[in-house]
Amino acid sequence: MSPHSASTETGAAGVPLSTRKTPLGRDFGRLWTAAAFSNLADGIGRTAVPLIATTLTRDPLAIAVIGALAFLPWLVFGLPAGMIVDRFDRRWIMAIANTLRGGVALWLAVLTVTGDISLWALWIGTLVFGLGETLFDNATNAVVPGLVTRAQLDRANGRMQAAQVTIDSFISQPIAGVLFAVSLALPLWIGSAGYLVPIALALLLPLSAARPLRSESDGGGRAPAVPAREAIAYLWSHRYLRTMVLFTSLVGSAFAFAQAATILYFLDEQGVPAAAIGFVTAGIGLGALVGALLAPTLVARLGRGWVMLGANIVAAGAMILTGLAPNVIVAIIAYALFAFAVSTWNVPWGALRQQIVPAHLFGRVLGIIRMLTWGMFPLATLLGGWVARVDLRLPFLIGAVVVLTASIAAARMLVLGTRAAGAEAATEV
C-alpha cells in the first residue's frame, strides 16, 4: 500500500503533520471489524465472569484471582505466542484463538446452567481464555503494519483502541450487566456466539497479513523463521526499548494493583447494583474513548514522548481522585479520567513499537515485551486484592504514588529518549 502525496506542516514538537488523510483501506477495515466483534465477546465475558464470582464470594482477594489469571498467560506463554505469530499464518492464528475463547465461554455457560459453576471453574476458564488472548492480540498487533503505511500507524492504532473502548464499555459491558440480571448464564451464551464473525473475517484478510515481509533492504520476500534468542538479543541491545519495557512494567503493575478490586469497589463501597455495573463502566469508557480518539492528534501536535509522560501524570492524579471519591458520581468521573490517560498512553506506545521493531521480529519482540510487562500483572493484582481487604480505596492511592514517582524519574527518557530513538516520525491525524 503506497501513501498518497500530501502537503505537510510542522507541529509543536517538530513532527510533520499531514494535511490530507490517506484512507486506511478495505483490508484494515476487515481487521477492525474482526477486532470489534472480538471485543464485543470479550467485554461480555470480562463483565460476566467477575459478576458470577460475586455470587459465590465477596472476598476481594478471591475476585482478584480472576484478574490475575487473565494476565498470567502473558508471563508463561507470551514469548511462545510471539514465536507462533512470526512462524505461522497470522490469519489462522486469530481464527483458532477465537475458537478457543468461544469454547471456553460455552463451557462456563453450560456449568452455570447445570449449577456446577464454581470459583475453580471460573479461574480455569479465565486462564484458558487468556491463552487464546495472547495469540489473538499478538497476531492482531503484528498484522497492522502489513495493512497500513508507516505514517498511518498512530491513526490505525487509535481506531483499534477506539473500537475496543466503544464496544467493550458502551455496548458489551452494559449489555452483560442486563443479561446477568436476567440469567447468570445468558451473557456467556451470547459471548460464545460473538466470536463467530471475527473467525470468518480473520480468514478473509490478505496475504500481507499472513506472515511478515522483510524490507527491500533485506532483499524482500517472506521472512524466514528466526530463533527466539535473536528477538531477545534485539530487545536487550536496544537501550530505549529495554528501558521503556522496565518503565511500562512498573507503571502497568501499579495500574493492575489499583484496579484489582474495582468491581467490589463500585458494588460495596459506592453502592452500585450489580445489574447497573455495566452502565458505570460505560461512563468510565467515555474517558477511554476520548483518549483513543484524541491521542493521534496529541501525538502529532506534541510528540509521542510528551504525550506518554503527560498521560501517566494524569493517570496518577485520577487514581488519587478515585481513591478519595465521596460518592459514585465523583468516582465515575475520576475513573473516566484515569481511563482517558491509559487509553492515550496505549496509542503512541503501540505505534512506536510497530515503527521501531523489524517486521520479521515483531511477534517475538512483542511477546517478550508483554511477557515482561503484562506478566507482572498477576502478582500485582493479587497484591492489590490483598490490600483491598483492608480498604477498597487503598489500592488506588498506593498505585498513584508509584505511577507519579516512576513518571517523574522517567521524564527525560520519555521525552528525549523517544526522540533520540527515532520514534517521532511523521504521522497522519
PDB file of N, CA, C and O in Angstrom, residues 350-396:
ATOM      1  N   GLY A 350       1.895   1.699  21.437  1.00  0.00           N
ATOM      2  CA  GLY A 350       1.723   0.639  20.448  1.00  0.00           C
ATOM      3  C   GLY A 350       2.312   1.008  19.100  1.00  0.00           C
ATOM      4  O   GLY A 350       2.964   0.195  18.444  1.00  0.00           O
ATOM      5  N   ALA A 351       2.124   2.263  18.674  1.00  0.00           N
ATOM      6  CA  ALA A 351       2.607   2.695  17.365  1.00  0.00           C
ATOM      7  C   ALA A 351       4.125   2.727  17.294  1.00  0.00           C
ATOM      8  O   ALA A 351       4.725   2.341  16.289  1.00  0.00           O
ATOM      9  N   LEU A 352       4.787   3.175  18.351  1.00  0.00           N
ATOM     10  CA  LEU A 352       6.247   3.274  18.285  1.00  0.00           C
ATOM     11  C   LEU A 352       6.899   1.899  18.273  1.00  0.00           C
ATOM     12  O   LEU A 352       7.953   1.701  17.653  1.00  0.00           O
ATOM     13  N   ARG A 353       6.273   0.913  18.926  1.00  0.00           N
ATOM     14  CA  ARG A 353       6.791  -0.456  18.835  1.00  0.00           C
ATOM     15  C   ARG A 353       6.708  -0.957  17.396  1.00  0.00           C
ATOM     16  O   ARG A 353       7.644  -1.570  16.870  1.00  0.00           O
ATOM     17  N   GLN A 354       5.565  -0.709  16.749  1.00  0.00           N
ATOM     18  CA  GLN A 354       5.379  -1.142  15.369  1.00  0.00           C
ATOM     19  C   GLN A 354       6.336  -0.406  14.435  1.00  0.00           C
ATOM     20  O   GLN A 354       6.745  -0.943  13.407  1.00  0.00           O
ATOM     21  N   GLN A 355       6.707   0.802  14.793  1.00  0.00           N
ATOM     22  CA  GLN A 355       7.591   1.612  13.950  1.00  0.00           C
ATOM     23  C   GLN A 355       9.046   1.198  14.099  1.00  0.00           C
ATOM     24  O   GLN A 355       9.792   1.176  13.120  1.00  0.00           O
ATOM     25  N   ILE A 356       9.463   0.857  15.302  1.00  0.00           N
ATOM     26  CA  ILE A 356      10.867   0.590  15.574  1.00  0.00           C
ATOM     27  C   ILE A 356      11.251  -0.856  15.300  1.00  0.00           C
ATOM     28  O   ILE A 356      12.285  -1.139  14.688  1.00  0.00           O
ATOM     29  N   VAL A 357      10.424  -1.791  15.746  1.00  0.00           N
ATOM     30  CA  VAL A 357      10.787  -3.210  15.673  1.00  0.00           C
ATOM     31  C   VAL A 357      10.665  -3.735  14.245  1.00  0.00           C
ATOM     32  O   VAL A 357       9.639  -3.518  13.592  1.00  0.00           O
ATOM     33  N   PRO A 358      11.689  -4.429  13.713  1.00  0.00           N
ATOM     34  CA  PRO A 358      11.613  -5.012  12.372  1.00  0.00           C
ATOM     35  C   PRO A 358      10.424  -5.960  12.250  1.00  0.00           C
ATOM     36  O   PRO A 358      10.099  -6.689  13.199  1.00  0.00           O
ATOM     37  N   ALA A 359       9.789  -5.954  11.086  1.00  0.00           N
ATOM     38  CA  ALA A 359       8.562  -6.727  10.895  1.00  0.00           C
ATOM     39  C   ALA A 359       8.748  -8.212  11.163  1.00  0.00           C
ATOM     40  O   ALA A 359       7.887  -8.860  11.765  1.00  0.00           O
ATOM     41  N   HIS A 360       9.893  -8.774  10.734  1.00  0.00           N
ATOM     42  CA  HIS A 360      10.075 -10.215  10.871  1.00  0.00           C
ATOM     43  C   HIS A 360      10.372 -10.631  12.311  1.00  0.00           C
ATOM     44  O   HIS A 360      10.347 -11.823  12.632  1.00  0.00           O
ATOM     45  N   LEU A 361      10.628  -9.659  13.191  1.00  0.00           N
ATOM     46  CA  LEU A 361      10.866  -9.944  14.601  1.00  0.00           C
ATOM     47  C   LEU A 361       9.703  -9.518  15.491  1.00  0.00           C
ATOM     48  O   LEU A 361       9.711  -9.784  16.695  1.00  0.00           O
ATOM     49  N   PHE A 362       8.711  -8.853  14.898  1.00  0.00           N
ATOM     50  CA  PHE A 362       7.721  -8.152  15.712  1.00  0.00           C
ATOM     51  C   PHE A 362       6.959  -9.072  16.670  1.00  0.00           C
ATOM     52  O   PHE A 362       6.782  -8.752  17.850  1.00  0.00           O
ATOM     53  N   GLY A 363       6.498 -10.209  16.173  1.00  0.00           N
ATOM     54  CA  GLY A 363       5.705 -11.090  17.023  1.00  0.00           C
ATOM     55  C   GLY A 363       6.468 -11.538  18.251  1.00  0.00           C
ATOM     56  O   GLY A 363       5.960 -11.510  19.370  1.00  0.00           O
ATOM     57  N   ARG A 364       7.734 -11.935  18.061  1.00  0.00           N
ATOM     58  CA  ARG A 364       8.537 -12.391  19.186  1.00  0.00           C
ATOM     59  C   ARG A 364       8.889 -11.264  20.144  1.00  0.00           C
ATOM     60  O   ARG A 364       8.827 -11.418  21.365  1.00  0.00           O
ATOM     61  N   VAL A 365       9.260 -10.119  19.582  1.00  0.00           N
ATOM     62  CA  VAL A 365       9.613  -8.982  20.438  1.00  0.00           C
ATOM     63  C   VAL A 365       8.395  -8.535  21.243  1.00  0.00           C
ATOM     64  O   VAL A 365       8.495  -8.261  22.441  1.00  0.00           O
ATOM     65  N   LEU A 366       7.227  -8.463  20.584  1.00  0.00           N
ATOM     66  CA  LEU A 366       6.012  -8.085  21.304  1.00  0.00           C
ATOM     67  C   LEU A 366       5.686  -9.113  22.382  1.00  0.00           C
ATOM     68  O   LEU A 366       5.268  -8.756  23.491  1.00  0.00           O
ATOM     69  N   GLY A 367       5.885 -10.393  22.068  1.00  0.00           N
ATOM     70  CA  GLY A 367       5.639 -11.435  23.056  1.00  0.00           C
ATOM     71  C   GLY A 367       6.540 -11.277  24.270  1.00  0.00           C
ATOM     72  O   GLY A 367       6.099 -11.443  25.407  1.00  0.00           O
ATOM     73  N   ILE A 368       7.816 -10.941  24.032  1.00  0.00           N
ATOM     74  CA  ILE A 368       8.750 -10.738  25.136  1.00  0.00           C
ATOM     75  C   ILE A 368       8.344  -9.516  25.954  1.00  0.00           C
ATOM     76  O   ILE A 368       8.340  -9.546  27.192  1.00  0.00           O
ATOM     77  N   ILE A 369       7.998  -8.431  25.252  1.00  0.00           N
ATOM     78  CA  ILE A 369       7.603  -7.199  25.944  1.00  0.00           C
ATOM     79  C   ILE A 369       6.392  -7.454  26.841  1.00  0.00           C
ATOM     80  O   ILE A 369       6.365  -7.056  28.006  1.00  0.00           O
ATOM     81  N   ARG A 370       5.388  -8.137  26.303  1.00  0.00           N
ATOM     82  CA  ARG A 370       4.185  -8.382  27.094  1.00  0.00           C
ATOM     83  C   ARG A 370       4.425  -9.435  28.179  1.00  0.00           C
ATOM     84  O   ARG A 370       3.787  -9.396  29.228  1.00  0.00           O
ATOM     85  N   MET A 371       5.340 -10.337  27.932  1.00  0.00           N
ATOM     86  CA  MET A 371       5.692 -11.295  28.974  1.00  0.00           C
ATOM     87  C   MET A 371       6.318 -10.575  30.163  1.00  0.00           C
ATOM     88  O   MET A 371       6.014 -10.874  31.322  1.00  0.00           O
ATOM     89  N   LEU A 372       7.176  -9.581  29.882  1.00  0.00           N
ATOM     90  CA  LEU A 372       7.866  -8.863  30.943  1.00  0.00           C
ATOM     91  C   LEU A 372       7.004  -7.780  31.584  1.00  0.00           C
ATOM     92  O   LEU A 372       7.247  -7.390  32.723  1.00  0.00           O
ATOM     93  N   THR A 373       6.014  -7.278  30.846  1.00  0.00           N
ATOM     94  CA  THR A 373       5.152  -6.234  31.407  1.00  0.00           C
ATOM     95  C   THR A 373       3.864  -6.835  31.950  1.00  0.00           C
ATOM     96  O   THR A 373       3.635  -6.845  33.161  1.00  0.00           O
ATOM     97  N   TRP A 374       3.036  -7.372  31.063  1.00  0.00           N
ATOM     98  CA  TRP A 374       1.766  -7.962  31.494  1.00  0.00           C
ATOM     99  C   TRP A 374       1.993  -9.178  32.386  1.00  0.00           C
ATOM    100  O   TRP A 374       1.126  -9.517  33.189  1.00  0.00           O
ATOM    101  N   GLY A 375       3.148  -9.829  32.233  1.00  0.00           N
ATOM    102  CA  GLY A 375       3.447 -10.981  33.068  1.00  0.00           C
ATOM    103  C   GLY A 375       3.589 -10.639  34.535  1.00  0.00           C
ATOM    104  O   GLY A 375       3.466 -11.508  35.404  1.00  0.00           O
ATOM    105  N   MET A 376       3.847  -9.357  34.838  1.00  0.00           N
ATOM    106  CA  MET A 376       3.950  -8.911  36.222  1.00  0.00           C
ATOM    107  C   MET A 376       2.585  -8.607  36.827  1.00  0.00           C
ATOM    108  O   MET A 376       2.445  -8.502  38.049  1.00  0.00           O
ATOM    109  N   PHE A 377       1.578  -8.459  35.980  1.00  0.00           N
ATOM    110  CA  PHE A 377       0.255  -8.045  36.453  1.00  0.00           C
ATOM    111  C   PHE A 377      -0.416  -9.040  37.406  1.00  0.00           C
ATOM    112  O   PHE A 377      -1.117  -8.619  38.330  1.00  0.00           O
ATOM    113  N   PRO A 378      -0.249 -10.362  37.202  1.00  0.00           N
ATOM    114  CA  PRO A 378      -0.918 -11.286  38.138  1.00  0.00           C
ATOM    115  C   PRO A 378      -0.510 -11.060  39.586  1.00  0.00           C
ATOM    116  O   PRO A 378      -1.356 -11.011  40.480  1.00  0.00           O
ATOM    117  N   LEU A 379       0.803 -10.920  39.817  1.00  0.00           N
ATOM    118  CA  LEU A 379       1.282 -10.697  41.179  1.00  0.00           C
ATOM    119  C   LEU A 379       0.772  -9.359  41.711  1.00  0.00           C
ATOM    120  O   LEU A 379       0.329  -9.269  42.871  1.00  0.00           O
ATOM    121  N   ALA A 380       0.816  -8.323  40.863  1.00  0.00           N
ATOM    122  CA  ALA A 380       0.340  -7.005  41.287  1.00  0.00           C
ATOM    123  C   ALA A 380      -1.154  -7.034  41.595  1.00  0.00           C
ATOM    124  O   ALA A 380      -1.614  -6.407  42.559  1.00  0.00           O
ATOM    125  N   THR A 381      -1.913  -7.761  40.786  1.00  0.00           N
ATOM    126  CA  THR A 381      -3.365  -7.855  41.009  1.00  0.00           C
ATOM    127  C   THR A 381      -3.676  -8.570  42.317  1.00  0.00           C
ATOM    128  O   THR A 381      -4.543  -8.140  43.091  1.00  0.00           O
ATOM    129  N   LEU A 382      -2.979  -9.679  42.574  1.00  0.00           N
ATOM    130  CA  LEU A 382      -3.187 -10.399  43.829  1.00  0.00           C
ATOM    131  C   LEU A 382      -2.813  -9.535  45.029  1.00  0.00           C
ATOM    132  O   LEU A 382      -3.521  -9.525  46.046  1.00  0.00           O
ATOM    133  N   LEU A 383      -1.716  -8.809  44.907  1.00  0.00           N
ATOM    134  CA  LEU A 383      -1.290  -7.923  45.988  1.00  0.00           C
ATOM    135  C   LEU A 383      -2.327  -6.823  46.215  1.00  0.00           C
ATOM    136  O   LEU A 383      -2.645  -6.475  47.363  1.00  0.00           O
ATOM    137  N   GLY A 384      -2.875  -6.286  45.115  1.00  0.00           N
ATOM    138  CA  GLY A 384      -3.919  -5.270  45.236  1.00  0.00           C
ATOM    139  C   GLY A 384      -5.170  -5.814  45.901  1.00  0.00           C
ATOM    140  O   GLY A 384      -5.800  -5.128  46.717  1.00  0.00           O
ATOM    141  N   GLY A 385      -5.548  -7.043  45.572  1.00  0.00           N
ATOM    142  CA  GLY A 385      -6.702  -7.665  46.204  1.00  0.00           C
ATOM    143  C   GLY A 385      -6.485  -7.889  47.689  1.00  0.00           C
ATOM    144  O   GLY A 385      -7.409  -7.740  48.496  1.00  0.00           O
ATOM    145  N   TRP A 386      -5.249  -8.254  48.066  1.00  0.00           N
ATOM    146  CA  TRP A 386      -4.924  -8.452  49.474  1.00  0.00           C
ATOM    147  C   TRP A 386      -5.008  -7.136  50.244  1.00  0.00           C
ATOM    148  O   TRP A 386      -5.573  -7.073  51.341  1.00  0.00           O
ATOM    149  N   VAL A 387      -4.481  -6.048  49.649  1.00  0.00           N
ATOM    150  CA  VAL A 387      -4.544  -4.730  50.286  1.00  0.00           C
ATOM    151  C   VAL A 387      -5.992  -4.256  50.377  1.00  0.00           C
ATOM    152  O   VAL A 387      -6.396  -3.613  51.358  1.00  0.00           O
ATOM    153  N   ALA A 388      -6.803  -4.589  49.373  1.00  0.00           N
ATOM    154  CA  ALA A 388      -8.214  -4.173  49.368  1.00  0.00           C
ATOM    155  C   ALA A 388      -9.003  -4.812  50.495  1.00  0.00           C
ATOM    156  O   ALA A 388     -10.080  -4.313  50.856  1.00  0.00           O
ATOM    157  N   ARG A 389      -8.504  -5.893  51.063  1.00  0.00           N
ATOM    158  CA  ARG A 389      -9.169  -6.484  52.222  1.00  0.00           C
ATOM    159  C   ARG A 389      -9.177  -5.506  53.401  1.00  0.00           C
ATOM    160  O   ARG A 389     -10.084  -5.529  54.226  1.00  0.00           O
ATOM    161  N   VAL A 390      -8.159  -4.650  53.440  1.00  0.00           N
ATOM    162  CA  VAL A 390      -8.073  -3.632  54.495  1.00  0.00           C
ATOM    163  C   VAL A 390      -9.011  -2.477  54.179  1.00  0.00           C
ATOM    164  O   VAL A 390      -9.779  -2.026  55.017  1.00  0.00           O
ATOM    165  N   ASP A 391      -8.943  -1.982  52.918  1.00  0.00           N
ATOM    166  CA  ASP A 391      -9.772  -0.854  52.483  1.00  0.00           C
ATOM    167  C   ASP A 391      -9.835  -0.887  50.960  1.00  0.00           C
ATOM    168  O   ASP A 391      -8.787  -0.914  50.304  1.00  0.00           O
ATOM    169  N   LEU A 392     -11.028  -0.879  50.390  1.00  0.00           N
ATOM    170  CA  LEU A 392     -11.190  -0.965  48.940  1.00  0.00           C
ATOM    171  C   LEU A 392     -10.645   0.264  48.214  1.00  0.00           C
ATOM    172  O   LEU A 392     -10.427   0.221  46.997  1.00  0.00           O
ATOM    173  N   ARG A 393     -10.424   1.364  48.931  1.00  0.00           N
ATOM    174  CA  ARG A 393      -9.893   2.584  48.317  1.00  0.00           C
ATOM    175  C   ARG A 393      -8.362   2.611  48.299  1.00  0.00           C
ATOM    176  O   ARG A 393      -7.755   3.306  47.477  1.00  0.00           O
ATOM    177  N   LEU A 394      -7.760   1.886  49.204  1.00  0.00           N
ATOM    178  CA  LEU A 394      -6.318   1.979  49.411  1.00  0.00           C
ATOM    179  C   LEU A 394      -5.474   1.629  48.176  1.00  0.00           C
ATOM    180  O   LEU A 394      -4.467   2.302  47.908  1.00  0.00           O
ATOM    181  N   PRO A 395      -5.820   0.596  47.386  1.00  0.00           N
ATOM    182  CA  PRO A 395      -5.001   0.281  46.208  1.00  0.00           C
ATOM    183  C   PRO A 395      -4.869   1.445  45.226  1.00  0.00           C
ATOM    184  O   PRO A 395      -3.805   1.621  44.607  1.00  0.00           O
ATOM    185  N   PHE A 396      -5.922   2.252  45.060  1.00  0.00           N
ATOM    186  CA  PHE A 396      -5.845   3.387  44.148  1.00  0.00           C
ATOM    187  C   PHE A 396      -4.813   4.409  44.630  1.00  0.00           C
ATOM    188  O   PHE A 396      -4.046   4.956  43.827  1.00  0.00           O
TER     189      PHE A 396
END
